[in-house]
Every structure is written in C-alpha cells, then in structure tokens.
Amino acid sequence: MTDVSKTILTLFAVTSALFAKSTPAEDYLIYGIPNYPPYSVYEEQGFSGRDVELINTLAEQMNIPIRFSPCDWIRCLQLAKSGRIDVLTSVNRVKEREAFLHFIEPAYSISNIVFVVRKNEVTHYDSLLKFKETVIGREKGARLLDQVDHDSDIEKYESPDIVVLFKMLASERLDAVMGGDVAMKAALHNSGYGEQLALALYRVQVPSAYLAVARHSKRAEKHLNNLRAEMTRLHMTGQLARFSHWQELKN
C-alpha cells in the first residue's frame, strides 16, 4: 500500500470517528403496550385507546418520538424492570413496583375494581368478607387491591388470558375474576360468557391509572422531569380530565 493510500485511509478513519462522536443519538421513548381494551387496543393499522391518546399527547408536547412495544402485562412489567422499555400506562401504584418504576402524579383515572361471578351469585357477593376462602382469578401480574393481594385466606390464580379465567369461572374452577370495571365489562362483552357471568354487587373505587417510568432506563431517566412537568401541566389546565372521563366521552 502506498503512503498516499495509507494517509487517505487514516484521514477517513479519523473523520469517521469524529463524525460518529458529533452525531447525536436518536432520541425516543419505548412504550410497553399490552392489549387492554378499551384503554390500549391492538389493531391491524396500529394502536388505539385512551392510553395511546395520552402517550401521543405527551409525545407531541415534548417533541419526542414514541416506539410502541407490544407485550402482555407481565412481560411489560419485566421489560420495565430491566430498563428495556421506558414507559407504561394504566399502572396501579403498589409498593413492590416502586423499586423499579417512577409513578408520575397525578393518577389520570379512578375506577371501580369489580368482581365477575356466576349470574346466580351476583347478590351473594355484596362485601369483601364474602370472598374469604375463595379462589379469585386475575390477569397475570395485576395488583389491583391490597385487601385481596395480601389476604392469605383468598387464593389467587393468574393467567395472561382473561377469557381463560372466564372459562374457568363458568366451569366453577374459580369463584370470581377481578379487574377494573370498564375493562371487565369490555372483556365480558367480547368473550361470549355474558349469558353466564355478571358483575357482583361488591366493588371498590381506587386510583387505578398512573403513567410509570422505568427507573433502570437511562433514556427514560433523561425525560423523567419533562414527563412530570407535562403531566402536571395537563392536570392544571384541565386537559387531563379528558382521559379521566375518556370512556364517558366515547359513549
């Protein structure tokens, strides 16, 4: 190789290195999205639902691209815990999750936690005490109500498929299936079990939807303060109420 060729290659290498250092890395956030109608819905052309609208609103205001990463709920939590995704929506705030998630105040929804039971037992389950010594199904990874989560007299069975839980309930292998009221109504309507199952009288209201940011993602940490500021701004200007009352507005 000639001295000229060596010089050209050396200059090319140095220039390439300098260019690489001076080119900013692409900025974006990865949103872990479960199929959780009507809040987050998988469609052929993409995604829709209340939480998708919220994420898109935040992205537009912050001028940052969002990459959607579909995952069932337990997988979304695992990915957030390892820092492989950056943000989650509709997250219930429980102590065990605070080790790996920042919860962004305020919660943007309050909902009723309900219990789906067999139709002939709707009136029987009129208090939490009636669920003692029962087996309750819930979505895998869900933490909905402390009184149930930490009650050793209530056995919990988890599945990533809510229809599987309804099938087990209808065949008397479970005593109830618990979840948020709007999501449970939608799932029951679409499952084909509406003639056999219904919502029990007992229900309890809880703050149920937080935006959560992965503590172990450097990319997410970079935008943490901006996300907090933008959620506060949406709340103070009344715009967050659109998401709190999203289902009523859609009806």
XYZ file of C-alpha atoms in Angstrom:
251
model
C 0.000 0.000 0.000
C 1.386 3.445 -0.922
C 1.991 6.200 1.608
C -0.766 8.235 -0.059
C -3.259 5.385 0.321
C -2.308 4.965 3.976
C -2.770 8.680 4.561
C -6.204 8.696 2.898
C -7.350 5.679 4.949
C -6.073 7.283 8.152
C -7.864 10.541 7.401
C -11.054 8.624 6.562
C -10.880 6.723 9.847
C -10.304 9.886 11.888
C -13.062 11.770 10.057
C -15.493 8.878 10.546
C -14.716 8.733 14.261
C -15.206 12.460 14.675
C -18.456 12.335 12.723
C -19.742 9.481 14.867
C -18.965 11.432 18.030
C -20.600 14.602 16.751
C -23.796 12.931 15.528
C -26.389 12.903 18.326
C -28.039 9.584 19.141
C -31.666 9.324 18.103
C -33.935 10.417 20.931
C -37.100 8.412 21.601
C -39.073 6.583 24.286
C -40.202 2.952 24.180
C -43.789 2.459 25.335
C -44.712 -1.023 26.564
C -48.297 -1.572 25.447
C -50.490 -4.553 26.404
C -53.711 -5.364 24.560
C -56.063 -3.994 27.229
C -59.304 -2.740 25.611
C -60.615 -0.124 25.719
C -57.520 1.608 27.117
C -54.928 0.174 24.745
C -56.103 -1.751 21.704
C -54.135 -3.677 19.084
C -55.427 -3.015 15.573
C -54.293 -4.010 12.081
C -53.195 -0.458 11.346
C -51.559 0.214 14.702
C -52.855 1.018 18.173
C -55.755 2.963 19.670
C -57.416 3.659 23.017
C -57.260 6.122 25.885
C -53.697 5.359 26.925
C -52.455 5.569 23.345
C -54.035 9.022 23.045
C -52.354 10.096 26.287
C -48.927 8.858 25.173
C -49.318 10.547 21.793
C -50.338 13.805 23.502
C -47.252 13.723 25.730
C -45.014 12.846 22.778
C -46.367 15.734 20.731
C -45.941 18.244 23.553
C -42.412 17.018 24.322
C -41.498 16.638 20.649
C -40.162 13.126 21.123
C -40.900 10.010 19.014
C -42.562 7.011 20.645
C -41.740 3.427 19.736
C -44.579 1.036 20.571
C -43.519 -2.301 22.032
C -46.448 -4.788 22.303
C -46.250 -7.127 25.313
C -48.661 -8.882 27.638
C -48.887 -7.197 31.034
C -46.479 -9.382 32.989
C -43.929 -9.145 30.170
C -44.318 -5.341 30.065
C -43.517 -5.191 33.780
C -40.469 -7.428 33.348
C -39.164 -5.292 30.475
C -39.660 -2.118 32.510
C -37.892 -3.686 35.481
C -34.836 -4.414 33.330
C -34.939 -0.987 31.665
C -35.641 -2.381 28.201
C -38.792 -0.302 27.867
C -39.223 3.225 29.167
C -42.859 3.990 29.961
C -46.041 2.138 30.930
C -49.619 3.334 31.317
C -52.604 2.297 33.469
C -50.277 1.086 36.210
C -51.678 0.566 39.693
C -49.367 2.008 42.318
C -48.225 -0.737 44.681
C -45.144 -0.719 46.899
C -43.345 -3.619 45.228
C -43.302 -1.766 41.904
C -41.766 1.416 43.283
C -38.379 -0.316 43.320
C -38.258 -0.217 39.519
C -40.866 2.367 38.474
C -41.328 6.102 38.992
C -45.061 6.850 39.345
C -45.953 10.174 37.753
C -48.505 12.200 39.698
C -51.373 12.643 39.414
C -53.156 9.403 38.589
C -55.189 10.098 35.483
C -58.079 7.783 36.267
C -60.055 6.429 39.198
C -62.030 3.269 38.584
C -64.050 0.621 40.352
C -62.423 -2.729 40.978
C -65.146 -5.258 40.244
C -65.615 -8.997 40.563
C -67.141 -11.080 37.791
C -69.087 -14.025 39.209
C -71.634 -16.554 38.016
C -75.004 -14.892 37.468
C -76.766 -16.832 40.205
C -74.247 -15.474 42.765
C -74.333 -11.760 41.908
C -76.203 -10.730 45.063
C -74.300 -13.136 47.316
C -71.024 -11.265 46.887
C -72.018 -7.948 48.464
C -68.911 -7.421 50.642
C -65.240 -8.306 50.616
C -65.800 -10.720 53.500
C -67.838 -12.942 51.189
C -64.683 -13.621 49.180
C -62.906 -15.256 52.129
C -61.907 -18.869 51.373
C -62.483 -18.378 47.631
C -60.289 -18.612 44.537
C -60.116 -15.376 42.545
C -58.725 -15.097 39.041
C -56.892 -12.039 37.759
C -54.656 -11.050 34.871
C -51.087 -12.254 35.334
C -49.003 -9.615 37.085
C -52.012 -7.482 38.069
C -52.059 -5.882 41.525
C -55.459 -4.321 41.964
C -56.497 -4.193 45.601
C -54.286 -4.505 48.692
C -57.055 -6.169 50.697
C -57.064 -9.037 48.196
C -53.371 -9.051 47.287
C -52.265 -9.585 50.895
C -55.123 -11.747 52.192
C -53.881 -15.301 52.711
C -57.488 -16.504 53.037
C -58.116 -15.618 49.389
C -56.376 -17.832 46.856
C -55.268 -16.047 43.685
C -54.969 -17.632 40.248
C -53.355 -15.687 37.403
C -53.471 -16.005 33.627
C -52.424 -13.661 30.808
C -55.696 -14.520 29.032
C -58.850 -13.108 30.628
C -61.081 -15.405 28.539
C -59.341 -18.416 30.087
C -60.283 -17.024 33.503
C -63.916 -16.567 32.431
C -63.977 -20.154 31.155
C -62.643 -21.416 34.494
C -65.211 -19.306 36.342
C -68.102 -20.603 34.247
C -66.961 -24.193 34.897
C -66.737 -23.497 38.675
C -62.957 -23.814 38.865
C -62.810 -20.202 40.084
C -65.195 -18.269 42.318
C -64.622 -14.834 40.756
C -62.468 -12.852 38.340
C -61.388 -9.356 39.383
C -60.359 -6.305 37.366
C -61.152 -2.703 36.501
C -64.823 -2.110 35.739
C -64.540 -0.744 32.198
C -62.005 -3.354 31.098
C -64.010 -6.185 32.700
C -67.227 -5.067 31.021
C -65.485 -4.906 27.646
C -63.838 -8.306 28.134
C -67.094 -9.902 29.278
C -68.969 -8.449 26.311
C -66.403 -9.790 23.838
C -65.826 -13.168 25.486
C -69.112 -14.925 24.788
C -69.726 -15.525 28.511
C -72.175 -12.652 29.011
C -75.117 -15.012 29.481
C -73.417 -16.946 32.273
C -71.410 -14.315 34.139
C -72.061 -10.839 35.566
C -70.599 -8.244 37.935
C -71.052 -8.874 41.661
C -72.668 -6.212 43.843
C -69.411 -5.562 45.694
C -66.949 -3.121 44.125
C -64.415 -0.624 45.442
C -63.071 2.619 43.980
C -59.298 3.094 43.688
C -56.835 5.364 41.843
C -56.096 2.952 39.039
C -54.102 4.556 36.248
C -50.655 6.040 36.617
C -48.082 6.847 33.991
C -44.955 4.978 35.104
C -41.336 5.460 34.039
C -38.654 2.762 34.250
C -36.043 3.575 36.906
C -33.374 1.466 35.196
C -33.603 3.088 31.768
C -31.114 5.922 31.203
C -33.213 7.048 28.256
C -36.317 7.280 30.427
C -34.495 8.996 33.301
C -33.383 11.686 30.860
C -37.020 12.625 30.221
C -38.395 11.997 33.738
C -38.648 15.639 34.808
C -40.209 16.671 31.498
C -42.820 13.921 31.797
C -43.637 15.044 35.333
C -43.910 18.670 34.219
C -46.122 17.817 31.252
C -48.498 15.654 33.320
C -48.753 18.481 35.872
C -49.478 20.952 33.078
C -52.209 18.710 31.638
C -53.724 18.442 35.114
C -53.550 22.167 35.913
C -55.064 23.165 32.561
C -57.890 20.638 32.875
C -56.764 18.654 29.846
C -56.065 15.532 31.898
C -59.778 15.301 32.735
C -60.362 14.212 29.146
C -58.533 10.987 29.956
C -60.143 10.594 33.391
C -63.575 10.701 31.750
C -62.480 9.162 28.463
C -64.976 6.300 28.476
C -67.917 8.580 29.178
C -66.850 10.879 26.337
C -66.618 7.941 23.933
C -70.105 6.621 24.745
